[in-house]
Coordinates of C-alpha atoms and ligand atoms in Angstrom, one line a residue:
M265 CA 0.0 0.0 0.0
A266 CA 1.3 3.5 -0.9
K267 CA 2.5 5.5 2.1
K268 CA 0.1 8.3 3.1
K269 CA 1.4 11.7 1.9
P270 CA 2.2 14.1 4.7
L271 CA -0.2 17.0 5.2
V272 CA 1.7 20.2 4.5
V273 CA 0.1 23.6 5.2
V274 CA 1.6 26.6 3.4
T275 CA 0.5 29.9 5.0
R276 CA 1.0 32.2 2.0
R277 CA 1.0 32.0 -1.8
L278 CA 4.4 30.8 -3.2
P279 CA 5.5 30.9 -6.8
D280 CA 3.4 28.6 -9.1
L281 CA 6.3 26.3 -9.8
V282 CA 6.9 25.7 -6.1
E283 CA 3.2 25.2 -5.3
T284 CA 2.9 22.7 -8.2
R285 CA 5.8 20.7 -7.1
M286 CA 4.6 20.7 -3.5
R287 CA 1.2 19.4 -4.6
E288 CA 2.9 16.6 -6.5
L289 CA 5.0 15.5 -3.5
F290 CA 2.8 16.1 -0.5
D291 CA -0.8 16.5 0.5
T292 CA -0.4 20.2 0.3
R293 CA -2.9 22.8 1.6
L294 CA -2.3 26.1 -0.1
N295 CA -3.5 29.6 0.7
E296 CA -5.0 30.7 -2.6
T297 CA -6.0 34.1 -1.1
D298 CA -2.5 35.0 0.1
K299 CA -4.2 36.7 3.1
P300 CA -2.1 36.1 6.2
M301 CA -3.6 33.4 8.4
S302 CA -5.1 34.4 11.7
Q303 CA -3.6 32.9 15.0
A304 CA -6.8 30.7 15.1
E305 CA -6.2 29.4 11.6
L306 CA -2.5 28.8 12.4
A307 CA -3.5 26.9 15.6
E308 CA -5.8 24.7 13.5
A309 CA -2.9 24.0 11.1
M310 CA -0.7 23.1 14.1
R311 CA -3.3 20.7 15.4
T312 CA -3.9 18.9 12.1
A313 CA -0.9 19.2 9.8
D314 CA 2.4 17.2 9.7
V315 CA 4.3 20.1 8.4
L316 CA 3.8 23.9 8.5
V317 CA 5.4 26.2 6.0
P318 CA 5.2 29.7 7.5
T319 CA 6.7 33.0 6.4
V320 CA 8.0 36.1 8.1
T321 CA 4.4 37.3 8.4
D322 CA 3.3 34.4 10.7
R323 CA 4.0 34.5 14.5
I324 CA 4.6 30.9 15.6
D325 CA 4.9 31.6 19.3
A326 CA 5.0 29.3 22.3
G327 CA 1.2 29.4 22.7
L328 CA 0.7 28.2 19.2
I329 CA 3.4 25.5 19.5
A330 CA 1.7 24.3 22.7
Q331 CA -1.4 23.5 20.6
A332 CA 0.5 21.4 18.1
G333 CA -0.9 17.9 17.6
D334 CA 1.4 14.9 18.0
Q335 CA 1.6 14.5 14.2
M336 CA 3.2 18.0 13.8
K337 CA 6.8 17.3 13.3
L338 CA 8.3 20.0 11.1
I339 CA 8.1 23.8 10.7
A340 CA 9.8 24.5 7.4
N341 CA 10.1 28.3 7.3
F342 CA 10.0 29.9 3.9
G343 CA 12.7 32.5 4.8
N344 CA 16.1 32.8 6.3
G345 CA 15.3 34.6 9.6
V346 CA 13.5 32.5 12.1
D347 CA 12.7 35.2 14.7
N348 CA 9.0 34.7 13.8
I349 CA 9.2 31.2 15.3
D350 CA 9.8 30.3 19.0
V351 CA 12.4 27.8 18.0
T352 CA 13.3 26.8 21.5
S353 CA 9.6 25.8 22.3
A354 CA 9.4 23.9 19.0
L355 CA 12.5 21.9 19.6
R356 CA 11.4 21.2 23.2
R357 CA 8.2 19.7 21.8
G358 CA 10.2 17.6 19.3
I359 CA 9.3 19.7 16.3
T360 CA 12.2 20.3 13.9
V361 CA 12.6 23.8 12.4
T362 CA 14.3 24.5 9.1
N363 CA 14.9 27.7 7.1
T364 CA 16.2 28.8 3.7
P365 CA 19.8 30.1 4.1
G366 CA 22.2 31.0 1.3
V367 CA 19.7 31.6 -1.5
L368 CA 18.8 35.2 -0.7
T369 CA 22.3 36.4 0.2
E370 CA 23.1 38.1 -3.1
D371 CA 19.7 39.6 -3.6
T372 CA 19.7 41.1 0.0
A373 CA 23.2 42.4 -0.5
D374 CA 22.2 44.0 -3.8
M375 CA 19.3 45.8 -2.0
T376 CA 21.7 46.9 0.7
L377 CA 23.9 48.6 -1.8
A378 CA 20.9 50.0 -3.6
L379 CA 19.8 51.7 -0.4
I380 CA 23.3 53.0 0.3
L381 CA 23.3 54.6 -3.1
A382 CA 19.7 55.8 -2.9
V383 CA 20.3 57.6 0.4
A384 CA 23.8 58.9 -0.3
R385 CA 23.0 60.1 -3.9
R386 CA 19.3 61.1 -3.2
I387 CA 18.0 58.8 -6.0
V388 CA 14.4 58.5 -4.7
E389 CA 14.1 62.3 -4.4
G390 CA 15.7 62.8 -7.8
A391 CA 13.4 60.2 -9.4
H392 CA 10.4 62.2 -8.3
V393 CA 11.4 65.5 -9.9
I394 CA 10.6 64.8 -13.6
P395 CA 7.3 63.0 -13.1
A396 CA 6.3 65.9 -10.8
D397 CA 7.2 68.3 -13.7
D398 CA 9.5 70.1 -11.3
W399 CA 12.7 70.2 -13.3
T400 CA 13.8 73.6 -14.5
G401 CA 17.3 72.4 -15.6
W402 CA 20.7 71.6 -14.3
S403 CA 22.4 73.6 -11.6
P404 CA 25.9 73.2 -10.1
T405 CA 24.6 73.3 -6.5
W406 CA 21.4 71.4 -6.8
M407 CA 20.6 67.8 -5.7
L408 CA 24.0 67.2 -4.2
G409 CA 24.5 64.0 -2.3
S410 CA 27.6 62.5 -0.8
R411 CA 30.3 60.5 -2.5
I412 CA 30.5 56.7 -1.8
T413 CA 34.0 56.1 -2.9
G414 CA 36.5 56.4 -0.1
K415 CA 33.9 56.2 2.6
R416 CA 34.0 53.9 5.7
L417 CA 31.3 51.3 5.8
G418 CA 30.7 49.6 9.1
I419 CA 28.9 46.2 8.7
V420 CA 27.1 44.9 11.8
G421 CA 27.0 41.2 11.3
M422 CA 29.6 39.6 9.0
G423 CA 27.8 36.4 8.0
R424 CA 26.9 35.5 4.5
I425 CA 24.9 38.6 3.7
G426 CA 27.4 40.9 5.5
Q427 CA 30.2 39.5 3.4
A428 CA 28.3 39.8 0.2
V429 CA 27.7 43.5 1.1
A430 CA 31.4 43.9 1.8
R431 CA 32.4 42.5 -1.6
R432 CA 30.1 44.9 -3.4
A433 CA 31.1 47.9 -1.2
K434 CA 34.8 47.2 -1.8
A435 CA 34.2 47.3 -5.6
F436 CA 32.6 50.7 -5.0
G437 CA 35.9 51.9 -3.3
M438 CA 34.6 51.9 0.2
S439 CA 36.7 50.7 3.1
I440 CA 35.2 47.8 5.0
H441 CA 34.9 47.6 8.7
Y442 CA 32.8 45.1 10.7
H443 CA 31.6 44.0 14.1
N444 CA 30.6 40.4 14.6
R445 CA 30.1 38.0 17.4
R446 CA 33.2 36.2 16.2
R447 CA 36.0 37.5 14.1
V448 CA 35.9 36.0 10.5
A449 CA 38.7 33.9 9.1
A450 CA 41.9 35.7 8.2
E451 CA 41.6 34.9 4.5
I452 CA 38.1 36.5 4.4
E453 CA 39.3 39.6 6.2
E454 CA 42.3 39.8 3.8
S455 CA 40.3 39.4 0.7
L456 CA 37.8 42.1 1.8
E457 CA 40.6 44.2 3.3
A458 CA 38.2 44.4 6.3
T459 CA 39.0 45.8 9.7
Y460 CA 37.5 44.0 12.7
W461 CA 36.1 46.1 15.5
D462 CA 35.7 44.2 18.8
S463 CA 33.9 47.3 20.2
L464 CA 30.7 48.1 18.3
D465 CA 30.6 51.5 20.1
Q466 CA 34.0 52.5 18.8
M467 CA 33.1 51.3 15.3
L468 CA 29.9 53.3 15.2
A469 CA 31.7 56.5 16.2
R470 CA 34.0 56.3 13.2
M471 CA 31.8 55.1 10.3
D472 CA 30.3 57.2 7.4
I473 CA 27.8 54.4 6.6
V474 CA 26.5 51.7 8.9
S475 CA 24.8 48.6 7.5
V476 CA 22.8 46.2 9.7
N477 CA 23.2 42.6 8.4
C478 CA 22.8 40.4 11.5
P479 CA 19.8 38.3 12.4
H480 CA 17.3 39.3 15.1
T481 CA 17.9 37.2 18.2
P482 CA 17.5 37.9 21.9
A483 CA 21.1 39.1 21.8
T484 CA 20.7 41.5 18.9
Y485 CA 17.4 43.0 20.0
H486 CA 18.1 46.8 20.0
L487 CA 21.7 46.1 19.5
L488 CA 21.7 49.6 18.1
S489 CA 20.2 51.1 21.2
A490 CA 19.5 54.8 21.9
R491 CA 22.8 54.9 23.8
R492 CA 24.8 53.3 20.9
L493 CA 23.2 55.4 18.2
K494 CA 24.5 58.5 19.9
Y495 CA 28.0 57.4 18.9
L496 CA 27.1 58.0 15.2
Q497 CA 28.5 61.1 13.5
P498 CA 25.9 63.6 12.4
S499 CA 27.0 63.0 8.8
A500 CA 26.4 59.2 9.1
I501 CA 23.9 57.2 7.1
I502 CA 22.3 54.0 8.5
I503 CA 21.0 51.1 6.4
N504 CA 18.9 48.2 7.6
T505 CA 18.0 45.2 5.4
A506 CA 18.0 42.7 8.3
R507 CA 15.3 43.1 10.9
G508 CA 13.7 46.3 12.4
E509 CA 14.1 45.0 15.9
V510 CA 17.9 45.3 15.7
I511 CA 17.7 49.1 15.9
D512 CA 15.8 51.1 18.4
E513 CA 13.6 52.6 15.8
N514 CA 12.1 55.4 18.0
A515 CA 15.6 56.5 19.0
L516 CA 16.8 56.5 15.4
T517 CA 13.7 58.5 14.3
R518 CA 14.3 61.1 17.0
M519 CA 17.9 61.5 15.9
L520 CA 16.9 61.8 12.2
E521 CA 14.3 64.5 13.2
A522 CA 17.0 66.3 15.2
G523 CA 19.6 66.1 12.4
E524 CA 21.9 64.1 14.7
V525 CA 22.2 61.5 11.9
A526 CA 22.2 62.4 8.2
G527 CA 19.9 59.7 6.7
A528 CA 18.6 56.2 6.7
G529 CA 17.7 53.5 4.2
L530 CA 15.3 51.0 5.8
D531 CA 13.7 47.9 4.4
V532 CA 12.5 46.5 7.7
Y533 CA 10.7 47.9 10.7
E534 CA 9.9 47.0 14.3
S535 CA 6.1 46.6 13.8
E536 CA 5.7 45.5 10.2
P537 CA 3.7 46.1 8.2
S538 CA 2.9 49.3 10.1
V539 CA 5.5 52.0 9.9
S540 CA 5.8 54.9 12.2
P541 CA 4.1 58.1 10.8
K542 CA 7.2 60.0 11.9
L543 CA 9.4 57.9 9.6
V544 CA 6.9 58.3 6.8
K545 CA 7.0 62.1 7.3
L546 CA 10.8 61.9 7.2
A547 CA 10.6 59.9 3.9
K548 CA 8.3 62.6 2.4
A549 CA 10.8 65.2 3.4
G550 CA 13.5 63.2 1.6
K551 CA 15.5 62.4 4.7
V552 CA 15.0 58.7 4.6
T553 CA 14.3 56.0 2.0
L554 CA 11.8 53.4 3.1
L555 CA 11.2 50.2 1.3
P556 CA 8.5 47.6 2.1
H557 CA 10.6 44.6 3.2
M558 CA 11.7 43.7 -0.4
G559 CA 15.4 42.8 0.2
S560 CA 15.1 39.3 -1.1
A561 CA 12.2 39.9 -3.4
T562 CA 13.4 38.5 -6.8
R563 CA 11.6 35.9 -8.8
E564 CA 14.7 33.7 -8.8
G565 CA 15.2 34.0 -5.1
R566 CA 11.6 33.0 -4.3
I567 CA 11.9 29.9 -6.4
D568 CA 15.2 29.0 -4.8
M569 CA 13.6 29.5 -1.4
G570 CA 10.7 27.2 -2.4
E571 CA 13.2 24.6 -3.6
K572 CA 14.9 24.7 -0.2
V573 CA 11.6 24.3 1.6
I574 CA 10.8 21.3 -0.6
I575 CA 14.1 19.7 -0.1
N576 CA 13.9 20.2 3.7
V577 CA 10.4 18.7 3.9
K578 CA 11.1 15.8 1.5
T579 CA 14.4 14.9 3.2
F580 CA 12.7 15.0 6.6
M581 CA 9.7 12.9 5.5
D582 CA 12.1 10.4 4.0
G583 CA 13.5 9.9 7.4
H584 CA 16.7 11.9 7.0
R585 CA 18.1 15.0 8.6
P586 CA 17.0 18.0 6.5
P587 CA 19.9 20.2 5.3
D588 CA 18.8 23.4 6.9
R589 CA 17.9 22.5 10.4
V590 CA 17.9 25.5 12.8
L591 CA 19.9 24.5 15.9
P592 CA 19.8 26.1 19.3
S593 CA 23.4 27.3 18.8
M594 CA 22.3 29.4 15.9
L595 CA 19.8 31.4 18.1
Ligands
8YV107 C1 11.9 37.0 3.3 C2 13.6 37.6 5.1 O1 11.2 37.9 2.5 O2 14.3 35.4 4.7 C3 14.3 36.4 5.5 O3 14.7 36.3 6.6 O4 13.7 38.6 5.7 C4 13.0 37.9 3.8 O5 13.9 38.4 2.9 C5 11.0 36.5 4.3 O6 11.6 35.9 5.4 C6 10.1 35.4 3.8 O7 9.5 34.7 4.9

């Protein structure tokens, strides 16, 4: 008799190719509407499914995990960051958690550079001028931004994405500085000509641009706190394509309003999808560039992420260790 296919609940719409393949392999329940599932709907999925495939928009907290049925064995996150999942509670309950590392590195690094350029060279402001019929012609002193070449970039979090940002920034002639839990291998430092800063405070005080590229964990929550942000130079620019929670967003907003920091390029926020009206006001005034969490949003990336999810679920269901298990040491 053929083995019963596992019931896999996918919380959001995924690319057609991915959904089709998932349907072939598993008893897959898709979310045709793409509307984020409520906590009650997620609880129902935890009670009935063998595998849950959530995304960053689902909060899989301890309360939800406590409601999991005995059949629930795997949470295969469609995404790299797992701060939307209480991994410790899941593991304690014998539920394996996987993510999709590696396949969104380059896209996220591209977006980080795009934001650096957008903020430093006022690209978003400039792009509005012609459609608004506001261009009266070239002037030597108009729309001046700041030069990227020769500037010091401080990367907070030198993992895969941080290193991909560093490679790009080096090609733009920036000097690379970083702070990380652990110093990276000497060969990597050499190839990037990167300077390691043990003290984040000291690094922040000396950078022209700071890019946040670390995951959100209990240890990195408000890593860029009000106290630390004060170290930034008034001419500094701050970029965040990681998670809103790594920066004290209110403190940053106050500093931007007061002109204590020159600009910011943000792709992520503390309370997504709501964004503070104060930040929106700053964006309208051209002081910050705000993107709607689209750092990894490429067609290719989403298919690769789906492929990773499929491999993780299939491997697990075949009785093997899935390649992208999230381990307690990674939290
Ligand atoms: C994804 C991300 O869009 O993978 C991540 O950690 O932040 C994003 O780029 C999201 O996670 C999809 O769930």
